[in-house]
Tab-separated table of C-alpha atoms in Angstrom:
chain	number	residue	atom	x	y	z
A	1	MET	CA	-213.958	-107.793	133.170
A	2	VAL	CA	-217.553	-107.108	132.238
A	3	VAL	CA	-218.798	-107.157	128.649
A	4	GLN	CA	-221.957	-105.228	127.779
A	5	LYS	CA	-223.636	-105.090	124.356
A	6	LEU	CA	-225.265	-101.953	123.048
A	7	SER	CA	-228.538	-102.922	121.412
A	8	LEU	CA	-228.692	-100.448	118.517
A	9	ALA	CA	-225.282	-101.168	117.031
A	10	GLU	CA	-222.861	-104.041	116.710
A	11	GLU	CA	-220.795	-102.578	119.518
A	12	TRP	CA	-219.818	-104.002	122.894
A	13	LEU	CA	-218.350	-102.183	125.885
A	14	VAL	CA	-215.628	-103.763	128.037
A	15	TYR	CA	-215.240	-102.666	131.671
A	16	ASP	CA	-212.866	-103.672	134.457
A	17	GLY	CA	-214.268	-105.544	137.433
A	18	ASP	CA	-217.251	-107.826	137.888
A	19	GLY	CA	-220.073	-105.318	137.493
A	20	ASP	CA	-220.844	-104.793	141.185
A	21	GLU	CA	-219.625	-101.206	141.171
A	22	PRO	CA	-219.231	-98.635	138.390
A	23	ALA	CA	-215.877	-98.842	136.631
A	24	PRO	CA	-214.349	-96.850	133.801
A	25	ARG	CA	-214.740	-98.304	130.336
A	26	ARG	CA	-211.558	-99.955	129.031
A	27	PHE	CA	-212.463	-100.780	125.440
A	28	THR	CA	-215.116	-100.536	122.787
A	29	ALA	CA	-215.364	-103.664	120.634
A	30	ARG	CA	-216.817	-103.914	117.145
A	31	ARG	CA	-217.433	-106.929	114.968
A	32	ASN	CA	-215.923	-106.688	111.504
A	33	ARG	CA	-218.732	-106.411	108.931
A	34	SER	CA	-216.760	-105.968	105.722
A	35	LEU	CA	-218.008	-107.124	102.329
A	36	LEU	CA	-214.428	-107.914	101.402
A	37	ARG	CA	-212.977	-111.233	102.488
A	38	THR	CA	-210.803	-110.557	105.475
A	39	LYS	CA	-209.334	-112.523	108.363
A	40	SER	CA	-210.330	-109.850	110.864
A	41	LEU	CA	-213.186	-110.841	113.184
A	42	ALA	CA	-213.242	-107.990	115.689
A	43	ARG	CA	-211.434	-104.882	116.861
A	44	LEU	CA	-211.033	-103.516	120.389
A	45	SER	CA	-210.360	-99.786	120.536
A	46	PRO	CA	-209.676	-97.491	123.471
A	47	PRO	CA	-212.785	-95.640	124.657
A	48	ARG	CA	-213.601	-92.223	123.257
A	49	SER	CA	-212.096	-89.259	125.053
A	50	LEU	CA	-214.264	-87.417	127.541
A	51	ASP	CA	-215.182	-84.684	125.062
A	52	GLY	CA	-216.188	-87.312	122.464
A	53	THR	CA	-213.889	-85.980	119.746
A	54	GLY	CA	-211.635	-88.983	119.349
A	55	ASP	CA	-210.135	-92.087	120.817
A	56	ALA	CA	-208.194	-91.884	124.039
A	57	PRO	CA	-204.526	-92.775	123.653
A	58	GLY	CA	-203.840	-96.460	123.965
A	59	CYS	CA	-203.335	-99.711	122.164
A	60	ARG	CA	-205.840	-101.192	119.727
A	61	TYR	CA	-206.357	-104.951	119.438
A	62	ASP	CA	-207.351	-106.902	116.331
A	63	VAL	CA	-208.641	-110.484	116.366
A	64	GLU	CA	-208.112	-112.630	113.273
A	65	GLY	CA	-208.844	-116.218	112.365
A	66	SER	CA	-211.799	-118.577	112.573
A	67	TYR	CA	-214.080	-118.539	115.596
A	68	ALA	CA	-215.933	-121.668	114.440
A	69	GLY	CA	-212.634	-123.549	114.177
A	70	ARG	CA	-211.331	-122.069	117.451
A	71	SER	CA	-208.225	-120.852	115.661
A	72	LEU	CA	-207.705	-117.203	116.618
A	73	ASP	CA	-204.852	-114.743	116.983
A	74	MET	CA	-205.067	-111.479	118.914
A	75	PHE	CA	-202.718	-108.679	117.855
A	76	ALA	CA	-201.754	-105.488	119.680
A	77	CYS	CA	-201.534	-102.579	117.241
A	78	THR	CA	-199.773	-99.324	117.939
A	79	SER	CA	-201.299	-96.162	116.538
A	80	TRP	CA	-199.870	-93.982	113.797
A	81	ALA	CA	-199.398	-91.219	116.377
A	82	SER	CA	-196.911	-93.325	118.354
A	83	GLY	CA	-194.554	-93.788	115.428
A	84	GLY	CA	-196.082	-96.306	113.062
A	85	ASN	CA	-198.571	-99.063	112.606
A	86	GLN	CA	-196.878	-102.088	114.171
A	87	ARG	CA	-198.580	-105.337	115.173
A	88	ARG	CA	-197.487	-108.093	117.505
A	89	ARG	CA	-199.294	-111.276	118.521
A	90	VAL	CA	-200.286	-111.176	122.190
A	91	ALA	CA	-202.628	-114.185	122.480
A	92	THR	CA	-203.645	-117.296	120.548
A	93	VAL	CA	-206.682	-119.567	120.829
A	94	CYS	CA	-206.461	-123.092	119.410
A	95	ARG	CA	-208.305	-126.373	119.800
A	96	LYS	CA	-207.032	-128.907	122.289
A	97	GLU	CA	-205.792	-132.032	120.550
A	98	ALA	CA	-207.831	-134.484	122.664
A	99	ALA	CA	-210.886	-132.283	123.140
A	100	VAL	CA	-214.470	-133.359	122.759
A	101	GLY	CA	-216.592	-130.358	121.792
A	102	LEU	CA	-215.900	-126.733	120.961
A	103	ASP	CA	-215.904	-125.462	124.549
A	104	VAL	CA	-212.462	-126.931	125.239
A	105	PHE	CA	-209.585	-124.920	123.808
A	106	ARG	CA	-206.155	-123.602	124.699
A	107	LEU	CA	-205.631	-119.906	125.365
A	108	ILE	CA	-201.954	-119.041	125.031
A	109	VAL	CA	-201.094	-115.566	126.325
A	110	GLU	CA	-197.741	-113.819	125.894
A	111	PRO	CA	-195.992	-112.999	129.212
A	112	ASP	CA	-196.404	-109.225	128.896
A	113	PHE	CA	-200.136	-109.363	128.094
A	114	GLU	CA	-203.058	-109.356	130.528
A	115	PRO	CA	-204.728	-112.829	130.656
A	116	ALA	CA	-208.066	-111.348	131.813
A	117	LEU	CA	-208.272	-109.231	128.657
A	118	ALA	CA	-207.495	-112.249	126.462
A	119	MET	CA	-210.267	-114.278	128.139
A	120	ALA	CA	-212.654	-111.316	127.901
A	121	MET	CA	-212.024	-111.292	124.148
A	122	VAL	CA	-212.903	-115.003	123.904
A	123	ILE	CA	-216.148	-114.384	125.834
A	124	LEU	CA	-216.863	-111.372	123.649
A	125	LEU	CA	-216.416	-113.400	120.443
A	126	ASP	CA	-218.753	-116.037	121.872
A	127	GLN	CA	-221.419	-113.354	122.413
A	128	MET	CA	-220.817	-111.846	118.968
A	129	ASN	CA	-221.290	-115.201	117.268
A	130	ALA	CA	-224.284	-116.259	119.363
A	131	SER	CA	-226.550	-113.602	117.847
């Protein structure tokens, strides 16, 4: 997956592939910038529909926890249109017990979730917190 930041807004675009050839956009990611205290760090939403009027159908993902502490949970959220707002944990990031440094962590992905998307989210959070 390729992650690309838009310079004018706190928005990142997530594409399939390695960037060698054009690919359709999979997600738009936004950092949570709320004045209220919240556990939410970021949200991945399906890309806008071709006419630009709304989001394409699909699952939304929320990331909660502490990036500095490498303690994160990624949740898949169904939309109201599909029968309710339900969340389920699909991936978890936690520190390794015997690790030296912050670059060593465990990424635990549920069997029905795409590991490449979970790792793309970790890379995306690293870019969000680097700026």
